[in-house]
Coordinates of C-alpha atoms in Angstrom, one line a residue:
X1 CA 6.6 -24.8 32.4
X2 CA 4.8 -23.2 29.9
X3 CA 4.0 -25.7 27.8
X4 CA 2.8 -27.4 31.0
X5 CA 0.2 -24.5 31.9
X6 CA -0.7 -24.3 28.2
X7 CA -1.9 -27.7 27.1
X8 CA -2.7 -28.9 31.3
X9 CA -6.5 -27.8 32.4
X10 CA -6.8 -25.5 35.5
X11 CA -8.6 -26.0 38.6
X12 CA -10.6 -22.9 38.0
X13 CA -13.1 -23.9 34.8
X14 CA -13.2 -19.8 34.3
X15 CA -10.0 -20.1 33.3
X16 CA -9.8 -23.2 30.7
X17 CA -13.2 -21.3 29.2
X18 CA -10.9 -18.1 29.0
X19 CA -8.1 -19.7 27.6
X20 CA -10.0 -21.4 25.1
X21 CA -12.0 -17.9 24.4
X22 CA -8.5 -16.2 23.9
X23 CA -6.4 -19.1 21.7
X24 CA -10.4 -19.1 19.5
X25 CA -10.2 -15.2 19.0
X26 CA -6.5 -15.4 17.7
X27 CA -7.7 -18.2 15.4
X28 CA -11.1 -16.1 14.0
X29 CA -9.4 -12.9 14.0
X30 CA -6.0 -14.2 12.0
X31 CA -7.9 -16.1 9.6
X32 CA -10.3 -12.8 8.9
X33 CA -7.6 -10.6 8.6
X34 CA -6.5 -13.5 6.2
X35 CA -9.0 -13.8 4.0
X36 CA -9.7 -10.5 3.8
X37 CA -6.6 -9.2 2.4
X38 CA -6.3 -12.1 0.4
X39 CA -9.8 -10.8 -0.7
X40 CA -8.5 -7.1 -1.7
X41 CA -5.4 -8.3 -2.9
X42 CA -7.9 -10.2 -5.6
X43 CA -10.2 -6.8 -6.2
X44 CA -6.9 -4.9 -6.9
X45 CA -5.5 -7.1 -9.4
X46 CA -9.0 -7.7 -10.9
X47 CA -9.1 -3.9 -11.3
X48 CA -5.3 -3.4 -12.4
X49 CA -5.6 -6.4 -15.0
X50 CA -8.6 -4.1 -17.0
X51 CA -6.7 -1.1 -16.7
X52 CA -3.3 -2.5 -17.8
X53 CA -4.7 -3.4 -20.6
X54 CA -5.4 -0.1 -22.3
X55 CA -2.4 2.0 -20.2
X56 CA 0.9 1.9 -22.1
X57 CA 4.1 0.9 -20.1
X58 CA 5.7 4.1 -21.3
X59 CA 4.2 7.0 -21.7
X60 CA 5.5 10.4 -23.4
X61 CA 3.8 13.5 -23.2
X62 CA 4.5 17.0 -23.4
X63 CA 4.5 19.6 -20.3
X64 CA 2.5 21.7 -22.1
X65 CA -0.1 22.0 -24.5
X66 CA -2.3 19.2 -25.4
X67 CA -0.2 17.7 -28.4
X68 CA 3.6 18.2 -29.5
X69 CA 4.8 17.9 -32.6
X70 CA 6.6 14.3 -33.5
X71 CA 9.5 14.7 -35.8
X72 CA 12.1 12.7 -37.4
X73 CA 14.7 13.2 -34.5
X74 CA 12.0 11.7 -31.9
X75 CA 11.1 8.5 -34.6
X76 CA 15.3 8.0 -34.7
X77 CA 15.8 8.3 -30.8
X78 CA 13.0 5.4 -30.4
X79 CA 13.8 3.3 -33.0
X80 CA 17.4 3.4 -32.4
X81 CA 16.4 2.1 -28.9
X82 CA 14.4 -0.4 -30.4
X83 CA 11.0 0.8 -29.2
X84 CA 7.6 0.2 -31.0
X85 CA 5.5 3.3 -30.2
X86 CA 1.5 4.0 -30.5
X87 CA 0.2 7.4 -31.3
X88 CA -2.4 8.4 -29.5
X89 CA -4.5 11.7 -28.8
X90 CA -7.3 12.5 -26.3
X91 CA -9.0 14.7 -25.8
X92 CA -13.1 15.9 -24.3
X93 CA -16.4 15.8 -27.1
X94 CA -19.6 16.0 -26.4
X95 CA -21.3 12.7 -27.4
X96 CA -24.4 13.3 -28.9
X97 CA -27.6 10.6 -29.9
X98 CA -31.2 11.9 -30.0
X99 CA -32.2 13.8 -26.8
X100 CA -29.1 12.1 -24.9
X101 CA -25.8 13.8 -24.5
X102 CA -22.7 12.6 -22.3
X103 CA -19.0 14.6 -22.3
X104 CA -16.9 11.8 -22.8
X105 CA -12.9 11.4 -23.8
X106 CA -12.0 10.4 -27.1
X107 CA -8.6 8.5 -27.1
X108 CA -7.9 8.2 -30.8
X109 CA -4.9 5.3 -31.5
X110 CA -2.8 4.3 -34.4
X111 CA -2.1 1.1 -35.4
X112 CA 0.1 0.1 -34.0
X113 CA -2.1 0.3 -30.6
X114 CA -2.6 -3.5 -29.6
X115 CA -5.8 -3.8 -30.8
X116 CA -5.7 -7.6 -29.1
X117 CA -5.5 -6.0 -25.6
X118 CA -8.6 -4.5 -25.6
X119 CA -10.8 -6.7 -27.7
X120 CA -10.9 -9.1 -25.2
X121 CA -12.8 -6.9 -23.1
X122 CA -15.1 -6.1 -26.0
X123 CA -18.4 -6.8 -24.9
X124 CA -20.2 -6.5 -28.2
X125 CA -18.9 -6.0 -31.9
X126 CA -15.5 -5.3 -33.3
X127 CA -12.8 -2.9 -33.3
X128 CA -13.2 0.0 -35.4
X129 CA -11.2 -0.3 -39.5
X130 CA -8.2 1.6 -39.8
X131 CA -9.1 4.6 -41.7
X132 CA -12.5 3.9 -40.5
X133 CA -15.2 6.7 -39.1
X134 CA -16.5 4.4 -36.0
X135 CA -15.8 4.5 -32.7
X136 CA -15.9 1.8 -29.8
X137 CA -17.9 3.1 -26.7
X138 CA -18.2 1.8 -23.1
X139 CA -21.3 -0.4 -21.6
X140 CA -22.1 2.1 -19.1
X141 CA -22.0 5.2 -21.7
X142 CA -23.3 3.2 -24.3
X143 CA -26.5 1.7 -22.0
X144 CA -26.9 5.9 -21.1
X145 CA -27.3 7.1 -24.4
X146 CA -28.7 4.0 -26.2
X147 CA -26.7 3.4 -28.5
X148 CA -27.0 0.3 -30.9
X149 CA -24.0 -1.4 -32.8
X150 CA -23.7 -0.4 -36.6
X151 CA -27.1 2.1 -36.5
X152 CA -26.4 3.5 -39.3
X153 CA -29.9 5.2 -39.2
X154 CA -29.2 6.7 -35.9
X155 CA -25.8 8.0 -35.8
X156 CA -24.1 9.5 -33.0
X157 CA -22.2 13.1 -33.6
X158 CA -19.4 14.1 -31.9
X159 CA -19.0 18.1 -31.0
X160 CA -15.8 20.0 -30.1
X161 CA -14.4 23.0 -29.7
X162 CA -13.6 25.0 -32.7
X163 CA -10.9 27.2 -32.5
X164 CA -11.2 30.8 -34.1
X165 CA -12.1 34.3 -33.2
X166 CA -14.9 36.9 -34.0
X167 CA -18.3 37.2 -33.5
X168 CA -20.8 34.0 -33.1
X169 CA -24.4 33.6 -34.6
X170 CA -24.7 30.5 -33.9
X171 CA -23.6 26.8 -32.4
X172 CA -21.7 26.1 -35.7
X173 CA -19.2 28.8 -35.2
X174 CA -18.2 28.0 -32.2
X175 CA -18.4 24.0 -32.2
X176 CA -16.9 21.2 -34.6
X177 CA -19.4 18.0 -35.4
X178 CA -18.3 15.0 -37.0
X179 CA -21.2 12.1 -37.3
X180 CA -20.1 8.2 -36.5
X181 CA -21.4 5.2 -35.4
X182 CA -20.4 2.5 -33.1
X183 CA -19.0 -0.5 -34.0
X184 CA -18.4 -2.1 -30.5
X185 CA -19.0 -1.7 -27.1
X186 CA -16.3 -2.5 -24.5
X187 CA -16.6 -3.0 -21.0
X188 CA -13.4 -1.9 -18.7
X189 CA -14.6 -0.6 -15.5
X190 CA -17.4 1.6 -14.5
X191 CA -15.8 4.7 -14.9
X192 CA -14.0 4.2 -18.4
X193 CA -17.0 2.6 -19.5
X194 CA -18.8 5.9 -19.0
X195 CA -16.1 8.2 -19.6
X196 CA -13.9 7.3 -22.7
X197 CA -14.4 6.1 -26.2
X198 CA -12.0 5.1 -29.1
X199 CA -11.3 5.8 -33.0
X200 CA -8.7 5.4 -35.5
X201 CA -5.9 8.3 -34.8
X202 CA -6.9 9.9 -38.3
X203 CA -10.5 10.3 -37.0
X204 CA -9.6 12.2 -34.0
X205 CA -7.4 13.6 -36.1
X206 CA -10.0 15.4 -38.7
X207 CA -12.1 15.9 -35.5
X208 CA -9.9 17.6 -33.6
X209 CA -8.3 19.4 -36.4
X210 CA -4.9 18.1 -35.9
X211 CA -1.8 19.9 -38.0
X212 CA 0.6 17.0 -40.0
X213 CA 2.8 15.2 -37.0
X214 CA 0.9 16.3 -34.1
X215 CA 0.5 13.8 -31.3
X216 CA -0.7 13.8 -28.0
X217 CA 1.1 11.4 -26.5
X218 CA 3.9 8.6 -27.8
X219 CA 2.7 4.9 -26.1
X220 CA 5.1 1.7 -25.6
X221 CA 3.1 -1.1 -25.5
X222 CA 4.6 -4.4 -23.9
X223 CA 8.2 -3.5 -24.1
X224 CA 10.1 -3.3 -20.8
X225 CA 12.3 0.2 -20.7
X226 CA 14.9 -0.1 -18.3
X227 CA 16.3 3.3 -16.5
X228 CA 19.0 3.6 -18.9
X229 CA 16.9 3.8 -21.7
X230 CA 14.8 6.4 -19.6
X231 CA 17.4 8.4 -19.4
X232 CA 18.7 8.3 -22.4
X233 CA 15.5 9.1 -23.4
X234 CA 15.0 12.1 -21.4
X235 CA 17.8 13.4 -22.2
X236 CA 16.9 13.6 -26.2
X237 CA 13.4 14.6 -25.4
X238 CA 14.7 17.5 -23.3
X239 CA 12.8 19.0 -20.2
X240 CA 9.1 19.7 -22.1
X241 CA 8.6 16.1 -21.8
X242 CA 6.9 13.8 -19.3
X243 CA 8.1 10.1 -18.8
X244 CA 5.4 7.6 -17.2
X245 CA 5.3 4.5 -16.2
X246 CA 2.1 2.3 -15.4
X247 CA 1.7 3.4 -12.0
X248 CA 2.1 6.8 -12.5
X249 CA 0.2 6.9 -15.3
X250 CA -2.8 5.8 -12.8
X251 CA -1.3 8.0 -9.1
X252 CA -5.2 8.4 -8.3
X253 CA -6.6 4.5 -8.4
X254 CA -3.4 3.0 -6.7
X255 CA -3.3 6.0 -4.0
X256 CA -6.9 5.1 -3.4
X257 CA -6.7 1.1 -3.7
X258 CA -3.6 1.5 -0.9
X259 CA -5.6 3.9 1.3
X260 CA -8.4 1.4 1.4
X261 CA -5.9 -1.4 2.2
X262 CA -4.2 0.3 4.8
X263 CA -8.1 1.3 6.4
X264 CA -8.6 -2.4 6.5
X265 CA -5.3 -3.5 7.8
X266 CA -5.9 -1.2 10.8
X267 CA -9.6 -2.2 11.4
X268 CA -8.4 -5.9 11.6
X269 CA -5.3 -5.0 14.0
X270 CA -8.3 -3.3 15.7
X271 CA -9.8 -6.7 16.0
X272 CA -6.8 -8.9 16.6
X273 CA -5.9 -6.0 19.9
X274 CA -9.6 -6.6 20.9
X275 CA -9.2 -10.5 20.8
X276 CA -5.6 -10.8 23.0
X277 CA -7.3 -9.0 25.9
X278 CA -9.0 -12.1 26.3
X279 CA -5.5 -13.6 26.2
X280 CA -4.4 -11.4 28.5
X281 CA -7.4 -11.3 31.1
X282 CA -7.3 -15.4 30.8
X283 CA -3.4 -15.1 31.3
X284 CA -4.1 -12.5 34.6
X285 CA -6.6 -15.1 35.8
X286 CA -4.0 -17.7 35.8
X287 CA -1.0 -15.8 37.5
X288 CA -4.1 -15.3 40.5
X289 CA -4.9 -19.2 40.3
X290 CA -1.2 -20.0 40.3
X291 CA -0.1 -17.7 42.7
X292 CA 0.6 -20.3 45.9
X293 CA 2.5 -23.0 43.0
X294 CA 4.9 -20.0 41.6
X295 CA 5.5 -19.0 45.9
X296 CA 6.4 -22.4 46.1
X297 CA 8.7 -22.5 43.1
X298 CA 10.5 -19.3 44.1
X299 CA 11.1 -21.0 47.2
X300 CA 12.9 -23.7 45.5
X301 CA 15.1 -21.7 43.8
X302 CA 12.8 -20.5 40.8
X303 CA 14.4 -16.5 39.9
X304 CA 12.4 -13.4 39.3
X305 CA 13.6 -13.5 35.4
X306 CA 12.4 -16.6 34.9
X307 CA 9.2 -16.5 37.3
X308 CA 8.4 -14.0 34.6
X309 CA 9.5 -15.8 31.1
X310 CA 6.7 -18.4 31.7
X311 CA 3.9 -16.3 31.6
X312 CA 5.8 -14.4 28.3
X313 CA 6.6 -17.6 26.7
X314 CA 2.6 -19.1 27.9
X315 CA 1.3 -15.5 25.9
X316 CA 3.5 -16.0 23.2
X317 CA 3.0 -19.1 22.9
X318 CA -0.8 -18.8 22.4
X319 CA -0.4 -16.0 20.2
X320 CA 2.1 -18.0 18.1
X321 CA -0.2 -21.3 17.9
X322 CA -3.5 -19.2 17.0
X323 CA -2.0 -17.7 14.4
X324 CA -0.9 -20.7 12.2
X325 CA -4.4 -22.5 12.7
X326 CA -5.8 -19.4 11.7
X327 CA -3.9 -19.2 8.8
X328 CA -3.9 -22.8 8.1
X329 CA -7.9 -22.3 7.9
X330 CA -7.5 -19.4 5.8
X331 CA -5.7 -21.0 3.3
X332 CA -8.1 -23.6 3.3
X333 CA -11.1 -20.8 3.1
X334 CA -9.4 -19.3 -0.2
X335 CA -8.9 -22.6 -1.9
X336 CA -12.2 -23.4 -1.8
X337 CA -13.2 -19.6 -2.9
X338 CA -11.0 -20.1 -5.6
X339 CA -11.9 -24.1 -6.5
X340 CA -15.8 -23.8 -5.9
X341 CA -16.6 -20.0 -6.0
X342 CA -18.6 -20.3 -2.5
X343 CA -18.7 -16.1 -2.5
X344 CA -20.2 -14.4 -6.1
X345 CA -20.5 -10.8 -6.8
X346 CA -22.2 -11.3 -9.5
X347 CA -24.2 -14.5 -10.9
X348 CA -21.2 -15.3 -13.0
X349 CA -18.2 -13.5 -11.3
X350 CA -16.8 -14.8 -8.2
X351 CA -15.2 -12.9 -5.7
X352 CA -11.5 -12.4 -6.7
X353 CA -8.8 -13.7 -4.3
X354 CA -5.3 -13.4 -4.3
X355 CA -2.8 -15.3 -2.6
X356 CA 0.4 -12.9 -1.8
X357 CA 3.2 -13.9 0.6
X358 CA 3.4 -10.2 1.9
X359 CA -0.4 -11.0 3.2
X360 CA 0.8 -13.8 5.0
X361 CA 3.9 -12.1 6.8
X362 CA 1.3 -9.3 7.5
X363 CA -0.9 -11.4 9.2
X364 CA 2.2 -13.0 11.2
X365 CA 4.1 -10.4 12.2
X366 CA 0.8 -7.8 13.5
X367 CA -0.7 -10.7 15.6
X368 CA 2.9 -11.9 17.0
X369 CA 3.6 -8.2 17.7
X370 CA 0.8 -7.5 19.5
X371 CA 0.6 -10.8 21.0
X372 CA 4.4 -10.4 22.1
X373 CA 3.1 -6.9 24.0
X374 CA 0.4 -8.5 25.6
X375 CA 2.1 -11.2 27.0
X376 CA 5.2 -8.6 28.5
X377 CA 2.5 -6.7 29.7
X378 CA 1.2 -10.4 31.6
X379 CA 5.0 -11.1 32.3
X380 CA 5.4 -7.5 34.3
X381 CA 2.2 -8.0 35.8
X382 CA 3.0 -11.2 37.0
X383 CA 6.6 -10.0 38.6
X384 CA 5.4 -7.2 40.2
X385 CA 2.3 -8.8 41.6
X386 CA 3.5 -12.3 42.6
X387 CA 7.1 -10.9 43.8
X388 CA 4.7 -8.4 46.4
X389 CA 2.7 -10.9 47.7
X390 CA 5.7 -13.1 48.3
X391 CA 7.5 -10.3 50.4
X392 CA 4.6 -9.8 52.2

């Protein structure tokens, strides 16, 4: 019966233009919500891929202080675990060229960093030499200050803190320059681009005034540490030390990147609600159109329960058939996005999309569970309002 009512035109043309109107807004709003999640899922990973590439799987750091101390116990504890770590200490300078000045973090990196990672993203020039006095610097900070690769005529001088007591006559007693150039420019995102730079570990080193074995953190680059090893770890380490992975090397960007995909899953249920009232106003109409056939049918025997499952199985029905053209044509949206670039941000970046099952179950299960209330909400009204009219 309620394949009968959904696929067989009414009487009323109000009602076919109503039905259509309803199954058309599951369709758009299924294949919006869709495409744009597919659409976010891209712009995350785009923005994850650049930042993976410079943050370390593993991370150890120390509570306290700045730096710790990395002694022969620590290099047996990793190696015995068969873990290649980076040495690595950051810390704030004032970047200074001409009349510009920027605060900026200088991450300063051994060799055993991999280099590789990050000179894909260079966007100009090379990686600094090991032992070297240059630094790589990012577009945006770069573009800010004007900077110019290898200028050895303009060089750029680094200030920081220096450490002492007593009384000060003038900037050099209380700050630490070192003069460098740049020998590359990388480009990362906006914010690292205009808030870190790199050197060799030695140069930050001198800089920062660094005692023999002091690091700021250990990094393990493209190793997988399992839990056991974690442990294991920590328990060597002791308490002073912190343990990160990826993700919580980064809490801020993927609490923000889920807050913004959570905002837009609920504007888009917002929109899906909005479209099955039209499913169930067109559904209400139909109960009032059908209203002497269903008397008729309860005559002959048809029960409440089941007077009531047509109307149910008719909204779920619609909900349920909307859905998978609407994600058939969303599929079809992001292939082409993805096979002719139809959308660019930029005149030679196209939008990002990402295809992710979880998307698709998303999709799925909001529109069939709000589909499946709006049609037991029809399925009531049609018991209580048919049954009434009957007895009366």
């Amino acid at each position: 019966m309620s394949l009968r009512y959904f696929f067989t035109k009414n009487k009323n043309s109000a009602i076919n233009y109503m039905s259509i109107l309803a199954l058309t807004g599951v369709i758009v709003s299924s294949t919006a919500m869709l495409v744009v999640l597919s659409g976010f899922s891209g712009l995350k990973d785009y923005s994850l891929e650049f930042i993976s590439n410079i943050t370390p799987d593993l991370k150890i750091s120390s509570k306290e202080g700045k730096g710790f101390v990395y002694n022969d116990k620590m290099k047996r504890v990793l190696q015995e675990n068969g873990l290649l770590v980076s040495k690595s200490y950051e810390d704030k300078v004032l970047m200074s060229l001409g009349n510009n000045n920027q605060i900026v973090s200088l991450k300063s990196i051994d060799k055993n960093f991999p280099k590789e990672k990050i000179e894909s993203l260079l966007y100009e020039g090379l990686w600094p030499e090991l032992e070297g006095d240059e630094i790589v610097v990012g577009w945006e900070n770069a573009y800010g200050l004007g900077v110019a690769i290898n200028d050895n005529l303009n060089p750029i001088t680094l200030y920081v803190p220096k450490a002492g007591k007593g009384q000060v006559f003038s900037a050099s007693d209380i700050l630490k320059s070192k003069k460098t150039i740049a020998s590359g420019i990388f480009s990362i995102n906006s914010e690292l681009n205009n808030s870190l730079i790199f050197s060799d570990f030695n140069f930050g080193k001198e800089l920062f005034g660094l005692k023999d074995g002091v690091v700021g953190s250990l990094d393990v680059y493209d190793q997988f540490v399992s839990k056991k090893t974690l442990a294991l770890l920590s328990k060597e380490f002791g308490d002073g030390f912190v343990f990160e992975n990826k993700i919580e090397q980064n809490r801020s960007l993927y609490k923000m990147l889920n807050t913004e995909q959570a905002v837009i899953y609920l504007i888009f249920a917002l929109i899906v609600t909005i479209a099955l009232f039209n499913m169930f106003g067109a559904l209400i109409m139909m109960i009032l159109e059908k209203k002497n056939n269903l008397k008729t049918l309860i005559i002959l025997g048809l029960t409440e329960k089941k007077m009531s499952r047509i109307f149910l199985y008719q909204g779920l029905l619609i909900s349920v058939v909307g859905c998978l053209i609407g994600l058939l044509i969303g599929v079809i949206l992001l292939f082409l996005q993805q096979k002719f670039s139809l959308l660019m941000i930029t005149s030679s970046l196209a939008y990002p999309v990402s295809y992710e099952v979880i998307n698709f179950f998303i999709v799925f299960g909001t529109i069939l569970s709000l589909g499946a209330m709006a049609s037991f909400a029809t399925s009531y009204y049609a018991k209580r309002h048919v049954m009434k009219t009957f007895e009366q």
